[in-house]
Coordinates of C-alpha atoms and ligand atoms in Angstrom, one line a residue:
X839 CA 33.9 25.9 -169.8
X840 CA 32.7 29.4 -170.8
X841 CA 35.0 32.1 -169.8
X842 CA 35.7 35.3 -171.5
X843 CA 39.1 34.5 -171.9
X844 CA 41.1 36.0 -174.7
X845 CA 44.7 34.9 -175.8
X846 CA 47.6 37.6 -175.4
X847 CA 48.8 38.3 -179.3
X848 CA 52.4 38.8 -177.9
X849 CA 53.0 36.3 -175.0
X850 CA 50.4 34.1 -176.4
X851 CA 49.1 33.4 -172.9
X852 CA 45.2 33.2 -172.1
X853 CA 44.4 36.3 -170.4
X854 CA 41.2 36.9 -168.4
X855 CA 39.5 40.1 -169.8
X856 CA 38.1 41.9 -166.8
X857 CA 35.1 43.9 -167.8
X858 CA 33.3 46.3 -165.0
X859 CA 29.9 45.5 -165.1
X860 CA 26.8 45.0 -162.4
X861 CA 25.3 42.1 -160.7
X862 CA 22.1 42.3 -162.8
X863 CA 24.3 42.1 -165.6
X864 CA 26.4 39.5 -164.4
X865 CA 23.3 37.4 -163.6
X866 CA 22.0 37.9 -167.2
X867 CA 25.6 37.0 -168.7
X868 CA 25.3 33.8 -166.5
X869 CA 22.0 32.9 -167.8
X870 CA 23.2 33.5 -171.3
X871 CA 26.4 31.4 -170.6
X872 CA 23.9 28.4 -169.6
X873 CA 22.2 28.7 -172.7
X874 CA 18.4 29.8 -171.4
X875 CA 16.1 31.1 -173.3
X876 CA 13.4 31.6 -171.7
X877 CA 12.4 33.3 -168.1
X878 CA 9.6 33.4 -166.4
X879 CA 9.1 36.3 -164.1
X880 CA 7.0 38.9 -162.6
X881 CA 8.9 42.5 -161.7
X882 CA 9.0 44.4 -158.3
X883 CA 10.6 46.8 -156.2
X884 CA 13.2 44.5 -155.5
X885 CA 14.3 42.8 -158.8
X886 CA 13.6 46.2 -160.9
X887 CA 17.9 46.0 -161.3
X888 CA 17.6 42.9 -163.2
X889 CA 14.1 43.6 -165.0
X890 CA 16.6 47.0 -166.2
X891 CA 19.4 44.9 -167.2
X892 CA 17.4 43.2 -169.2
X893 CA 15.9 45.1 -171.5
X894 CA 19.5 44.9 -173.1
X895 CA 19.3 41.1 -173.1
X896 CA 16.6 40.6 -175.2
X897 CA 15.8 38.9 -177.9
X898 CA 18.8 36.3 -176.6
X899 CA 16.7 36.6 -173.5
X900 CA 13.3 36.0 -173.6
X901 CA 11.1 37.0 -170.7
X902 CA 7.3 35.7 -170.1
X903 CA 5.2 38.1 -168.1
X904 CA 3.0 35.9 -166.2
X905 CA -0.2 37.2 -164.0
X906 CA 1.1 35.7 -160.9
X907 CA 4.0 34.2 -159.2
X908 CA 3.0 30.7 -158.8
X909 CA 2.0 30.7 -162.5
X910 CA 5.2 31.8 -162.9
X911 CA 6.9 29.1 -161.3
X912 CA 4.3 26.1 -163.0
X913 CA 5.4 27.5 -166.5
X914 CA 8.9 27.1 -165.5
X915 CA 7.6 23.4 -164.4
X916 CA 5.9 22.7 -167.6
X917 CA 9.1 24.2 -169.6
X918 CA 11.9 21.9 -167.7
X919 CA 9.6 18.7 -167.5
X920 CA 8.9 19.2 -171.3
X921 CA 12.1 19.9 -172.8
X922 CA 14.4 18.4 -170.0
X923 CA 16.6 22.0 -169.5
X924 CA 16.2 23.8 -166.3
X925 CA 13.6 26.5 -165.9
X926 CA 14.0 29.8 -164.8
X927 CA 11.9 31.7 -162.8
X928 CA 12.6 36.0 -161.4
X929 CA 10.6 36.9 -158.9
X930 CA 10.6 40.2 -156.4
X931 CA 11.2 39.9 -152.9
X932 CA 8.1 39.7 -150.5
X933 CA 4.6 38.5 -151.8
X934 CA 6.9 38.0 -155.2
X935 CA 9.1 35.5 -153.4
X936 CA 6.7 33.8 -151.3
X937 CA 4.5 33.1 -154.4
X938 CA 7.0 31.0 -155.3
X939 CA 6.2 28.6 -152.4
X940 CA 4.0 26.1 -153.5
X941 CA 6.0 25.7 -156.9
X942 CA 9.3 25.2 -155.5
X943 CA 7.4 22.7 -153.0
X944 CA 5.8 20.6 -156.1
X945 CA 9.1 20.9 -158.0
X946 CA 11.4 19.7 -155.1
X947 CA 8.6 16.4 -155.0
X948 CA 8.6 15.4 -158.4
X949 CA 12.5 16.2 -158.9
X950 CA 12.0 19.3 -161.1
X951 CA 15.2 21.1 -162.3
X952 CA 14.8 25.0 -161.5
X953 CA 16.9 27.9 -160.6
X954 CA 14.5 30.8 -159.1
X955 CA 15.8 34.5 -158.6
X956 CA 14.3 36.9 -156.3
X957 CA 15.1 40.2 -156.0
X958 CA 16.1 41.0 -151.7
X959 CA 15.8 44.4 -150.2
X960 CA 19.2 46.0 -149.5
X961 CA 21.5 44.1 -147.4
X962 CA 21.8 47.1 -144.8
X963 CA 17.9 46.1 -144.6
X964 CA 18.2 42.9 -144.3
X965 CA 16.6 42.3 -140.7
X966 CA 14.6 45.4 -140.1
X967 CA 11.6 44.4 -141.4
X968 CA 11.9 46.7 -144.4
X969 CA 9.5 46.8 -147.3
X970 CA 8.7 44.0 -148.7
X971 CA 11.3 42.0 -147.0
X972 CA 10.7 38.5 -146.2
X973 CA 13.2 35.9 -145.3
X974 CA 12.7 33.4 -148.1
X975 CA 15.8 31.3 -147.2
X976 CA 14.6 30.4 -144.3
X977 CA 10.7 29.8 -145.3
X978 CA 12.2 28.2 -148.6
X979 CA 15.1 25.6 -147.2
X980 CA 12.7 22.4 -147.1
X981 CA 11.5 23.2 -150.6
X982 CA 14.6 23.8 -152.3
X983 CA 17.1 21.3 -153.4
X984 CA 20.0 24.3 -152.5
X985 CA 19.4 27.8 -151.7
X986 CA 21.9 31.3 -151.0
X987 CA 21.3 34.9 -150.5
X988 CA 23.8 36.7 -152.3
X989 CA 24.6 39.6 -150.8
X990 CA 28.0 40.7 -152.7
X991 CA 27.8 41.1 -156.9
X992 CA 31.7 39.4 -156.8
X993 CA 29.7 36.1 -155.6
X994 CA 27.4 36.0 -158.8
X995 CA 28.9 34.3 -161.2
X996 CA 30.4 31.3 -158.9
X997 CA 26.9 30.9 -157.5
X998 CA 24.9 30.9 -160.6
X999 CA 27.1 28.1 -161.8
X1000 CA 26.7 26.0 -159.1
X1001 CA 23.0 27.0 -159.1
X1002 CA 22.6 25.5 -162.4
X1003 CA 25.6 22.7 -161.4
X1004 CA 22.8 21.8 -158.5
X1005 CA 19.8 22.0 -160.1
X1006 CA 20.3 19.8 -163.2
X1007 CA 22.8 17.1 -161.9
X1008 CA 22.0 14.1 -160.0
X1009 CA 18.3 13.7 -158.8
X1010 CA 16.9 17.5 -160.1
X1011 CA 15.1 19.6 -158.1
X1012 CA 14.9 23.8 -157.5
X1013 CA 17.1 25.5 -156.7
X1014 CA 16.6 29.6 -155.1
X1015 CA 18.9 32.6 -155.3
X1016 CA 17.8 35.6 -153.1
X1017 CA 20.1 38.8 -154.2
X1018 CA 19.9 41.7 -152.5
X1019 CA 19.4 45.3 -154.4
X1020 CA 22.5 46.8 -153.4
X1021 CA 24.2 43.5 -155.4
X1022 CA 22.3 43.9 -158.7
X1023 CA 23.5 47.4 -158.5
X1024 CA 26.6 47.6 -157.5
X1025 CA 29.8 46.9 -160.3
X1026 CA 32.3 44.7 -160.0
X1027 CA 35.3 43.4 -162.2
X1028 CA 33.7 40.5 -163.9
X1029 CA 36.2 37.9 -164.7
X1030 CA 34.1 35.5 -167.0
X1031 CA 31.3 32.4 -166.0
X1032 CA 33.1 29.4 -165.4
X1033 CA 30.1 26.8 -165.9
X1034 CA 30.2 24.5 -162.5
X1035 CA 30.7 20.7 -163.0
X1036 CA 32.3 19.4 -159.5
X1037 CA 31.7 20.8 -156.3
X1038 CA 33.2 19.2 -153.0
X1039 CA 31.3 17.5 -150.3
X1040 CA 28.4 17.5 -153.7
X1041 CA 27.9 13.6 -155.1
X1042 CA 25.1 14.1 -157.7
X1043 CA 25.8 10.2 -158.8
X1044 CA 27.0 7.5 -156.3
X1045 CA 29.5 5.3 -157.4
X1046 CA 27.9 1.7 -159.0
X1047 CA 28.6 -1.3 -157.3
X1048 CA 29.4 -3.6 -159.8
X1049 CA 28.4 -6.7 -157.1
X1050 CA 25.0 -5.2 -156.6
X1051 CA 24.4 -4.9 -160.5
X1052 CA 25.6 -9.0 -160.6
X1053 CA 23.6 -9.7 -157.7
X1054 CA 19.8 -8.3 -159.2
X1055 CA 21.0 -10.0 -162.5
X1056 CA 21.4 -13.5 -160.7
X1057 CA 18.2 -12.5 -158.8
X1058 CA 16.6 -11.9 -162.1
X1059 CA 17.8 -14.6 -163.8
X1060 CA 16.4 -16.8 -161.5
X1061 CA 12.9 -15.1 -161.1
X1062 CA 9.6 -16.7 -162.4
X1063 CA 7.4 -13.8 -161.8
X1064 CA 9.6 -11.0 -162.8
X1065 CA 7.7 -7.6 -162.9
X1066 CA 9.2 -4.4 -163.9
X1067 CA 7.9 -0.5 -162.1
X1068 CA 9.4 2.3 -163.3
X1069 CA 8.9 6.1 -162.5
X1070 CA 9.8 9.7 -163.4
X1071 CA 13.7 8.8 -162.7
X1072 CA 13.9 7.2 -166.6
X1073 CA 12.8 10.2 -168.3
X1074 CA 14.8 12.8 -166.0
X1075 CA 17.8 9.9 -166.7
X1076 CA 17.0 10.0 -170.7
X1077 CA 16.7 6.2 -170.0
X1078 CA 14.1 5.3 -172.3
X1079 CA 15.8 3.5 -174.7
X1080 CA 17.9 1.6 -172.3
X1081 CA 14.8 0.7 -170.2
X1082 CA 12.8 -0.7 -173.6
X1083 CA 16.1 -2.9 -174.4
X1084 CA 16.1 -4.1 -170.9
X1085 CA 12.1 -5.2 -170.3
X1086 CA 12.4 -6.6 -174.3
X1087 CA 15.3 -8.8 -173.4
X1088 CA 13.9 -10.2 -169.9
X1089 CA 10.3 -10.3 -171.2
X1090 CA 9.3 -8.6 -168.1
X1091 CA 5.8 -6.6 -167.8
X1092 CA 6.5 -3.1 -167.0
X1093 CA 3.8 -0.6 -165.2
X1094 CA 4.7 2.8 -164.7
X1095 CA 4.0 5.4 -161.8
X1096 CA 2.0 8.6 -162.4
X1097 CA 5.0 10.6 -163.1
X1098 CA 7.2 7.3 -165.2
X1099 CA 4.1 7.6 -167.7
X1100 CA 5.0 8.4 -171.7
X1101 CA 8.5 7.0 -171.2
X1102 CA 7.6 4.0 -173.0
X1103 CA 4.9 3.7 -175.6
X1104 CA 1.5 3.0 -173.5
X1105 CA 0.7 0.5 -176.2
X1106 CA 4.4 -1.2 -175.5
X1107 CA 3.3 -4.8 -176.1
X1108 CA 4.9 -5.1 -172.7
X1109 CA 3.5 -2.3 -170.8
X1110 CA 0.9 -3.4 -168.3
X1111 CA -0.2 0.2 -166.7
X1112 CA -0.6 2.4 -164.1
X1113 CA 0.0 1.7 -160.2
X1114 CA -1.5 3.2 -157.4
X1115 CA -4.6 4.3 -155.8
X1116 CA -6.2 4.9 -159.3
X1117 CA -3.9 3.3 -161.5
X1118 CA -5.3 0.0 -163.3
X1119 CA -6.2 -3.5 -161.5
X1120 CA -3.8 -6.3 -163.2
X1121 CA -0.4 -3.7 -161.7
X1122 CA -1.2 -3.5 -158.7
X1123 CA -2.8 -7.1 -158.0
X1124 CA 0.7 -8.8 -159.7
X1125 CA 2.4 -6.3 -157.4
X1126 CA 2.0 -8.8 -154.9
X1127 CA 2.3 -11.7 -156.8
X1128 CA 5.6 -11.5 -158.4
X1129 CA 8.5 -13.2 -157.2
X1130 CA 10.8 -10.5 -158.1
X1131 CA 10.1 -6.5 -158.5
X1132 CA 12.1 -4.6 -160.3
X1133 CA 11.6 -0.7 -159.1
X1134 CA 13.3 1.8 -161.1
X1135 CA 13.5 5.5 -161.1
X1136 CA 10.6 5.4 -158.6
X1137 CA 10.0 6.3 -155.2
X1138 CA 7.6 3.9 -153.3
X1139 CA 5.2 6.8 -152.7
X1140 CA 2.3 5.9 -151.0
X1141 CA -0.4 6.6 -153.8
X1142 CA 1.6 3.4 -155.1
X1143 CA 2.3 0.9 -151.7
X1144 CA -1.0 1.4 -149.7
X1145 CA -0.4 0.0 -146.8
X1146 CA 3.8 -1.2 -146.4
X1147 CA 2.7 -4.1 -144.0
X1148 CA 1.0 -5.7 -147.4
X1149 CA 2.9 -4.2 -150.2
X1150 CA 4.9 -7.1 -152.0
X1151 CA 5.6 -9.1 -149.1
X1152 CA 6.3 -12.2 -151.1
X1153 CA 8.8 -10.5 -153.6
X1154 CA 12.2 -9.9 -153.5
X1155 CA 12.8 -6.1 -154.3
X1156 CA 15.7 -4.9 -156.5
X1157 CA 15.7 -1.1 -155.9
X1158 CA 17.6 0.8 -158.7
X1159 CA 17.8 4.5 -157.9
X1160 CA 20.0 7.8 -158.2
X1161 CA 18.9 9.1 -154.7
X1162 CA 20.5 6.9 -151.8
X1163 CA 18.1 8.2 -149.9
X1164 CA 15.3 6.5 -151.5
X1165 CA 16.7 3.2 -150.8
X1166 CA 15.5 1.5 -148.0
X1167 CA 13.3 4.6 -147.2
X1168 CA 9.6 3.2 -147.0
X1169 CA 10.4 -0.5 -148.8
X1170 CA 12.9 -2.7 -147.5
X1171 CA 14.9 -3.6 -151.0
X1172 CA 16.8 -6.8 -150.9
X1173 CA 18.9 -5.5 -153.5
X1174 CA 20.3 -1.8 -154.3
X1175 CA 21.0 -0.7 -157.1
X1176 CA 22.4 2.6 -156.4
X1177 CA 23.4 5.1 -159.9
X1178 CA 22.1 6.9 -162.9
X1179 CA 19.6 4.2 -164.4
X1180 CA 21.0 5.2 -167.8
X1181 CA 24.5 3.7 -166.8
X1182 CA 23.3 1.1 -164.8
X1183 CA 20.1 -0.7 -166.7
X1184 CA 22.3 -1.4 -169.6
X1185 CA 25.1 -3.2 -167.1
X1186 CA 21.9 -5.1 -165.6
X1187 CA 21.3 -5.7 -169.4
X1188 CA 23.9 -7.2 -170.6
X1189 CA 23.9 -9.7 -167.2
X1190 CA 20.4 -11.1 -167.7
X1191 CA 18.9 -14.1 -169.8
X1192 CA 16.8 -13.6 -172.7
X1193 CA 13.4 -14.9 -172.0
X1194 CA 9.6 -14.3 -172.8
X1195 CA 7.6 -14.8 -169.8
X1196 CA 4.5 -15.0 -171.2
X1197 CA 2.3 -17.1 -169.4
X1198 CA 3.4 -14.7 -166.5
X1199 CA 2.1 -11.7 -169.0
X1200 CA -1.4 -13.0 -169.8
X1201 CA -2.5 -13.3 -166.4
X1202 CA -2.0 -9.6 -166.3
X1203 CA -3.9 -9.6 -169.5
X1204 CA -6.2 -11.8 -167.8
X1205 CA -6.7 -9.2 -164.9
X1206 CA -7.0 -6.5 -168.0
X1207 CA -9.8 -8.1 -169.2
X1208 CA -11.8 -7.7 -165.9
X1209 CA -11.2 -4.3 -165.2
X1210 CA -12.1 -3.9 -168.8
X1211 CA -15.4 -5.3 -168.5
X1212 CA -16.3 -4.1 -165.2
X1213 CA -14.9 -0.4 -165.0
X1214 CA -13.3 0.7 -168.3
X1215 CA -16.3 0.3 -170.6
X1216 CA -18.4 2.1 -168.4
X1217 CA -15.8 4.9 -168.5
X1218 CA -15.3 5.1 -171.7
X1219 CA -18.5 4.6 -173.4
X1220 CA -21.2 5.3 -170.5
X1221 CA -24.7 4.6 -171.6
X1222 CA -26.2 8.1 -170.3
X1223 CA -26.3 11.3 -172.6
X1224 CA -24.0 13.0 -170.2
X1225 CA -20.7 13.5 -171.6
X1226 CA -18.5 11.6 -169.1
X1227 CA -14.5 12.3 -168.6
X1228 CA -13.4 9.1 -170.1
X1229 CA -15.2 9.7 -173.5
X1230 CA -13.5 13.6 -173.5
X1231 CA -9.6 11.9 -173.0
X1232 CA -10.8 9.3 -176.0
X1233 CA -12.1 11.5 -178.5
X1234 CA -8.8 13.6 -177.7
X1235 CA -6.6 10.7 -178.4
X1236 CA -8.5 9.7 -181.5
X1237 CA -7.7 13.6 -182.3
X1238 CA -4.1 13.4 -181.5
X1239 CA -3.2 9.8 -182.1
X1240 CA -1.3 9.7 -178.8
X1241 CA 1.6 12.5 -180.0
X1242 CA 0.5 15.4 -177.7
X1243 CA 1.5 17.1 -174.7
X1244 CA -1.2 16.5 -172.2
X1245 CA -0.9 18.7 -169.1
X1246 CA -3.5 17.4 -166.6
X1247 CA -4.3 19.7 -163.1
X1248 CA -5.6 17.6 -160.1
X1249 CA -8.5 15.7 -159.4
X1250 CA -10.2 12.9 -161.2
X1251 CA -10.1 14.1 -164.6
X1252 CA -6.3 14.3 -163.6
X1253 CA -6.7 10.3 -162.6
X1254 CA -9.1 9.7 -165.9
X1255 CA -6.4 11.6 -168.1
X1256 CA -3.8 9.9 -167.0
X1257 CA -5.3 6.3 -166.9
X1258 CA -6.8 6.5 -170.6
X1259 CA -4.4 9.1 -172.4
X1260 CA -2.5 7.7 -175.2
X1261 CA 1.6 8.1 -175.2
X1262 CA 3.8 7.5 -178.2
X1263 CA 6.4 9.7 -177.1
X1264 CA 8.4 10.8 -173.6
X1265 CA 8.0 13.8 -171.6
X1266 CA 4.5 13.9 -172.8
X1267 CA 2.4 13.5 -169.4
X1268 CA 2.8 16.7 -167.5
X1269 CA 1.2 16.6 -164.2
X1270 CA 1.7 17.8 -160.3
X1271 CA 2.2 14.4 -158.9
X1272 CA 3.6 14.4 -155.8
X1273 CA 2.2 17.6 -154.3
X1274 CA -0.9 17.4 -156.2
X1275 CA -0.8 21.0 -156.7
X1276 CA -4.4 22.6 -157.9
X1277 CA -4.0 25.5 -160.1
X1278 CA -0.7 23.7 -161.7
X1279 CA -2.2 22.9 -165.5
X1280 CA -2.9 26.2 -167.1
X1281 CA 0.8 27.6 -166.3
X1282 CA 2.7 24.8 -166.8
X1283 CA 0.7 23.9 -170.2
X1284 CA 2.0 27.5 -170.6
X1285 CA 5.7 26.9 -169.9
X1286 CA 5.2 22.8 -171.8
X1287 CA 4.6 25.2 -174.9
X1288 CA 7.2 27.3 -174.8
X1289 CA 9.5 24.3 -173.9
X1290 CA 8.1 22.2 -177.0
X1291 CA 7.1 24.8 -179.4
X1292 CA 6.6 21.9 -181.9
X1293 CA 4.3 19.9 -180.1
X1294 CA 0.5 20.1 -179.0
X1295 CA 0.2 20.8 -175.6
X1296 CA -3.4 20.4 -174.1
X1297 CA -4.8 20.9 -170.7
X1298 CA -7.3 19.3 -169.4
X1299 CA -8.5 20.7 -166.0
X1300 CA -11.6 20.5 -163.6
X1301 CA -13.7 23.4 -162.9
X1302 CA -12.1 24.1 -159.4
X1303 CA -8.3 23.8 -160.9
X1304 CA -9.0 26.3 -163.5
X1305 CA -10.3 28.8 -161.3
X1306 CA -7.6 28.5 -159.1
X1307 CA -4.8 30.3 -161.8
X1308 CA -7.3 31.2 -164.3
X1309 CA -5.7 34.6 -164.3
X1310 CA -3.0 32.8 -166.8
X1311 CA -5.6 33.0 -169.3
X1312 CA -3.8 36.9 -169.9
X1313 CA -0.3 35.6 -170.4
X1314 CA -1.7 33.3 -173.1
X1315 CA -3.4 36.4 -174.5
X1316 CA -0.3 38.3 -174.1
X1317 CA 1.9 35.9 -175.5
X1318 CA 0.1 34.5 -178.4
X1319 CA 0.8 31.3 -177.2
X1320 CA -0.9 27.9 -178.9
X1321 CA -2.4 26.2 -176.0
X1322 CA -5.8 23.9 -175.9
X1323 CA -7.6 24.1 -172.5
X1324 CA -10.3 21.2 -172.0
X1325 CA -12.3 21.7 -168.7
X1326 CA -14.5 19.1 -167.4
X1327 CA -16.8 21.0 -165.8
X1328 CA -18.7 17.9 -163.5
X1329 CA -19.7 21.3 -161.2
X1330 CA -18.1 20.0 -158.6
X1331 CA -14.7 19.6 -156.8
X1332 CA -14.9 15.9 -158.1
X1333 CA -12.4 14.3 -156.0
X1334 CA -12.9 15.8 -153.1
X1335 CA -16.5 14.6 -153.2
X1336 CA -16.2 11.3 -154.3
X1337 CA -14.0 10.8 -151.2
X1338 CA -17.1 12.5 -149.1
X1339 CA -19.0 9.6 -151.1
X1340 CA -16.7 6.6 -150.0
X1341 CA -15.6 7.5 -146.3
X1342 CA -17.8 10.4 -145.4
X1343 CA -21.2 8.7 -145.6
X1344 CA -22.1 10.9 -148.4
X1345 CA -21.9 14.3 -146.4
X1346 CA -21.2 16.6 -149.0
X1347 CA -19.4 19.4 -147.2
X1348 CA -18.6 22.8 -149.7
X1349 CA -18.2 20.5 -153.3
X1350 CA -20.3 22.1 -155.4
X1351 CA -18.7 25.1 -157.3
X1352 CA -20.3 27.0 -159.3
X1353 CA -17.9 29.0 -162.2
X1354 CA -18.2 31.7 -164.6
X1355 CA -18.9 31.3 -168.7
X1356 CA -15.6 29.8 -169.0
X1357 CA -16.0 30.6 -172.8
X1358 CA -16.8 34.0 -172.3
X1359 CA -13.5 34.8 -169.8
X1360 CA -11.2 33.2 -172.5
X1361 CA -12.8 35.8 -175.3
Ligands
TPP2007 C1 -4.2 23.8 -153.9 C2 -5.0 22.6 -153.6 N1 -6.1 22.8 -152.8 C3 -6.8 21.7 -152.4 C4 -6.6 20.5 -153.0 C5 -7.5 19.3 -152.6 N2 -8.2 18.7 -153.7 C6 -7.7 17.7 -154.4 S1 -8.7 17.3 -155.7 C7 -9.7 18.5 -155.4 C8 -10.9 18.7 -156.2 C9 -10.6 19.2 -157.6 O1 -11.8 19.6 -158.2 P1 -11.8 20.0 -159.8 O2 -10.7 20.9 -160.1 O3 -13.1 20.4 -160.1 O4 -11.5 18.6 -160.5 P2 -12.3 17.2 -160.5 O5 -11.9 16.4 -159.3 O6 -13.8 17.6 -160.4 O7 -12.0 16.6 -161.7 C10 -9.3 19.2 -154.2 C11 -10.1 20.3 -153.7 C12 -5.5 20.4 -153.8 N3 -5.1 19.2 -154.3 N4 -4.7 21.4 -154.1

């Protein structure tokens, strides 16, 4: 609990100290109270209270001036998925706040903690079309986990803390707090930031069924074929450790999603992959062969199933999953494991046999083999003189020895990156995975930095992504901040036309881009 609370020398009772301050400062104190550091923001009519109070905040409160909005709100991305706090975004009302848009959208997909501020005209306003006034609660409700226009400084503090109370708990996601001028500007008796932890009708974990945990064991127990996919939910859980215990004791093979990558090791002597559309052959082949599948943390998006009516029909699904919601939602689960898969891997743990499956592993190794032969040599060491994406992500691991930050934009360097990048360590593959958000990279490779100022942080990029938010180039100027930008430049929008290739008879409609002397813009 933070409070400015005092004790009364004579009574010896806690008192509240009252102190008469303004919403901007309130909103500051909050932000203090939850222990940020850094903001990302961009200043306007609207917010100018706040981007005043500030200037006493600082150095507690550090502010990043970005170039744009939406870079704005990727740094805040590539800050919370890097160091696991919340990020923190100010914006002005208007174009400011409607920036925001496609951020809050990617964050709300891949489960990104955030609270956003924008700045509101004055409430008399609100409604008249005024200057600059949009109504970004409305435009913002499907993309935000929880958002309030505060229109009252006295609400502040309660509904900071529960922004922060919403953002972080449960399954993550962004979270928007539209405050009009009048309360930035206007005082009030401040009584102290309680920090939020319960809110009614608010269940960020659902309660674990202890039958349903026995259940999956028995199911696992009895499996042949048990096969283990996990997603982003481990590393948003801090599961790591509990999910390497649990596929070392079963002897399961474990493949990751897109966004599950880097929470093991990628040379796990158990790991088998990536699933999906361009994830690797033997994961999604034994997808439907095991007799069992384990899904944790993960959402059955369709980059992963393909087609439901042939995803895993033979298996028996054990679905274990913070989110209710998920379960049941595009796979039928024969099992539910509802609960935070940090509490509830290690109660399936402690249920299940030991046991090495590994006939059942080499034929994934098997399947390995083949794709090795037939797609991943060629990728990696092509016989042209053309520098090819697959030889740019090896020489980078042979650089970094699989211990940096890679921040990837969208597109098939995104898909190389993330099929042949090494990962020793967690929260280390940074990417837009369910939005698949263009323009994402160079920001949140901003914000991964400033979240992780001990690591490397690279970003690797196609020629169309970069140009999309090159304009963050300046805040890396401005802030002297140590980021590595790989572009592979194939002069096209890569993806887009390899599509055109496979199911467009090679009609090559408005791929080719041409780009500037990418060198000469970052001098
Ligand atoms: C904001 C946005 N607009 C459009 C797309 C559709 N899209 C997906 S990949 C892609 C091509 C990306 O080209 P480039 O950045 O050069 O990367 P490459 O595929 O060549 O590696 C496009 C246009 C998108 N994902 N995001």
């Amino acid at each position: 609990m933070i409070t400015t609370q005092a004790i009364d020398i004579k009574t010896s009772e806690a008192v509240i100290e009252t102190i008469n301050i303004s919403g901007s400062q309130a909103i500051l104190k909050a932000m203090v109270a939850e222990g940020v550091e850094t903001i990302f923001g961009y200043p306007g009519g609207a917010i100018m209270p706040i981007y005043d109070a500030l200037y006493d905040f600082l150095p507690t409160l550090k502010h990043i001036l970005v170039r744009h909005e939406q870079g704005a709100i990727h740094a805040a991305q590539g800050y919370a998925r890097s160091s696991g706090r919340t990020g923190i975004v100010f914006a002005t009302s208007g174009p400011g706040a409607t920036n925001l848009v496609t951020g809050l959208a990617d964050a709300m997909i891949d489960s990104t903690p955030l609270v956003c501020i924008t700045g509101q005209v004055f409430a008399h306003l609100l409604g008249s079309d005024a200057f600059q006034e949009t109504d970004i609660i409305n435009i913002t409700t499907p993309v935000t986990k929880w958002n309030y226009q505060i229109t009252d400084p006295t609400e502040i503090p309660s509904v900071l803390a529960k922004a922060f109370y919403i953002a972080k708990t449960g399954r993550p996601g962004p979270v928007l707090i539209d405050i009009t001028k009048n309360a930035q500007l206007q005082k009030f008796d401040f009584e102290g930031y309680i920090a939020c932890n319960h809110i009614r009708s608010y269940r960020p974990k659902p309660i674990i069924r202890k039958e349903y945990i026995e259940q999956a064991a028995a199911l696992i127990n009895s499996a042949k074929k048990p096969f283990v996919i996990f997603g982003q939910g481990i590393i948003l859980g801090s599961a790591e450790q509990e999910l390497k215990t649990f596929i070392e004791k079963g002897g399961f093979p474990a493949a990751w999603t897109i966004l599950g990558m880097s929470a093991i090791p990628t040379n796990h002597p158990q790991a088998v992959g990536m699933l999906g559309m361009h994830g690797n052959y033997a994961p999604n082949v034994m997808t439907n062969d095991c007799d069992v599948l384990i899904a944790i943390g993960m959402r059955f998006d369709d980059r992963v199933t393909g087609r439901l009516d042939k995803y895993a029909r033979q298996a028996k699904i054990i679905h274990l999953d913070i989110d209710p919601s998920e379960i049941d939602k595009n796979v039928k689960v024969e099992i539910p494991v509802w609960g935070d898969c940090k509490e509830t891997i290690p109660l399936l743990t402690k249920l299940i046999e030991e046991k090495q499956h590994t006939e059942w592993l080499n034929e994934f190794r098997k399947l390995e083999a083949k794709e090795v032969e037939i797609v991943i040599n060629d990728e990696l060491n092509p016989t042209s003189d053309i520098l090819s994406m697959g030889e740019v992500i090896k020489t980078i691991n042979n650089i970094t020895n699989g211990n940096a930050i890679i921040v990837t934009d969208v597109g098939q360097h995104q898909m190389i990156a993330c099929r042949y990048a090494h990962f020793n360590q967690s929260r280390s593959n940074i990417t837009s995975g369910g939005l698949g958000t263009m323009g994402f990279a160079l920001p949140a490779a901003i914000g991964a930095k400033f979240g992780s100022p001990d690591r490397t942080v690279i970003a690797i990029i196609g020629d169309g992504g970069i140009q999309m938010t090159i304009q963050e180039l300046g805040t890396i100027m401005q802030s002297k901040i140590d980021v590595k930008i790989v572009i592979l430049n194939n002069q096209f929008l890569g993806m887009v036309r390899q599509w055109q290739e496979l199911f467009h008879e090679k009609r090559y409609s408005f791929v080719d881009i041409t780009s500037p002397d990418y060198v000469q813009v970052a001098k």
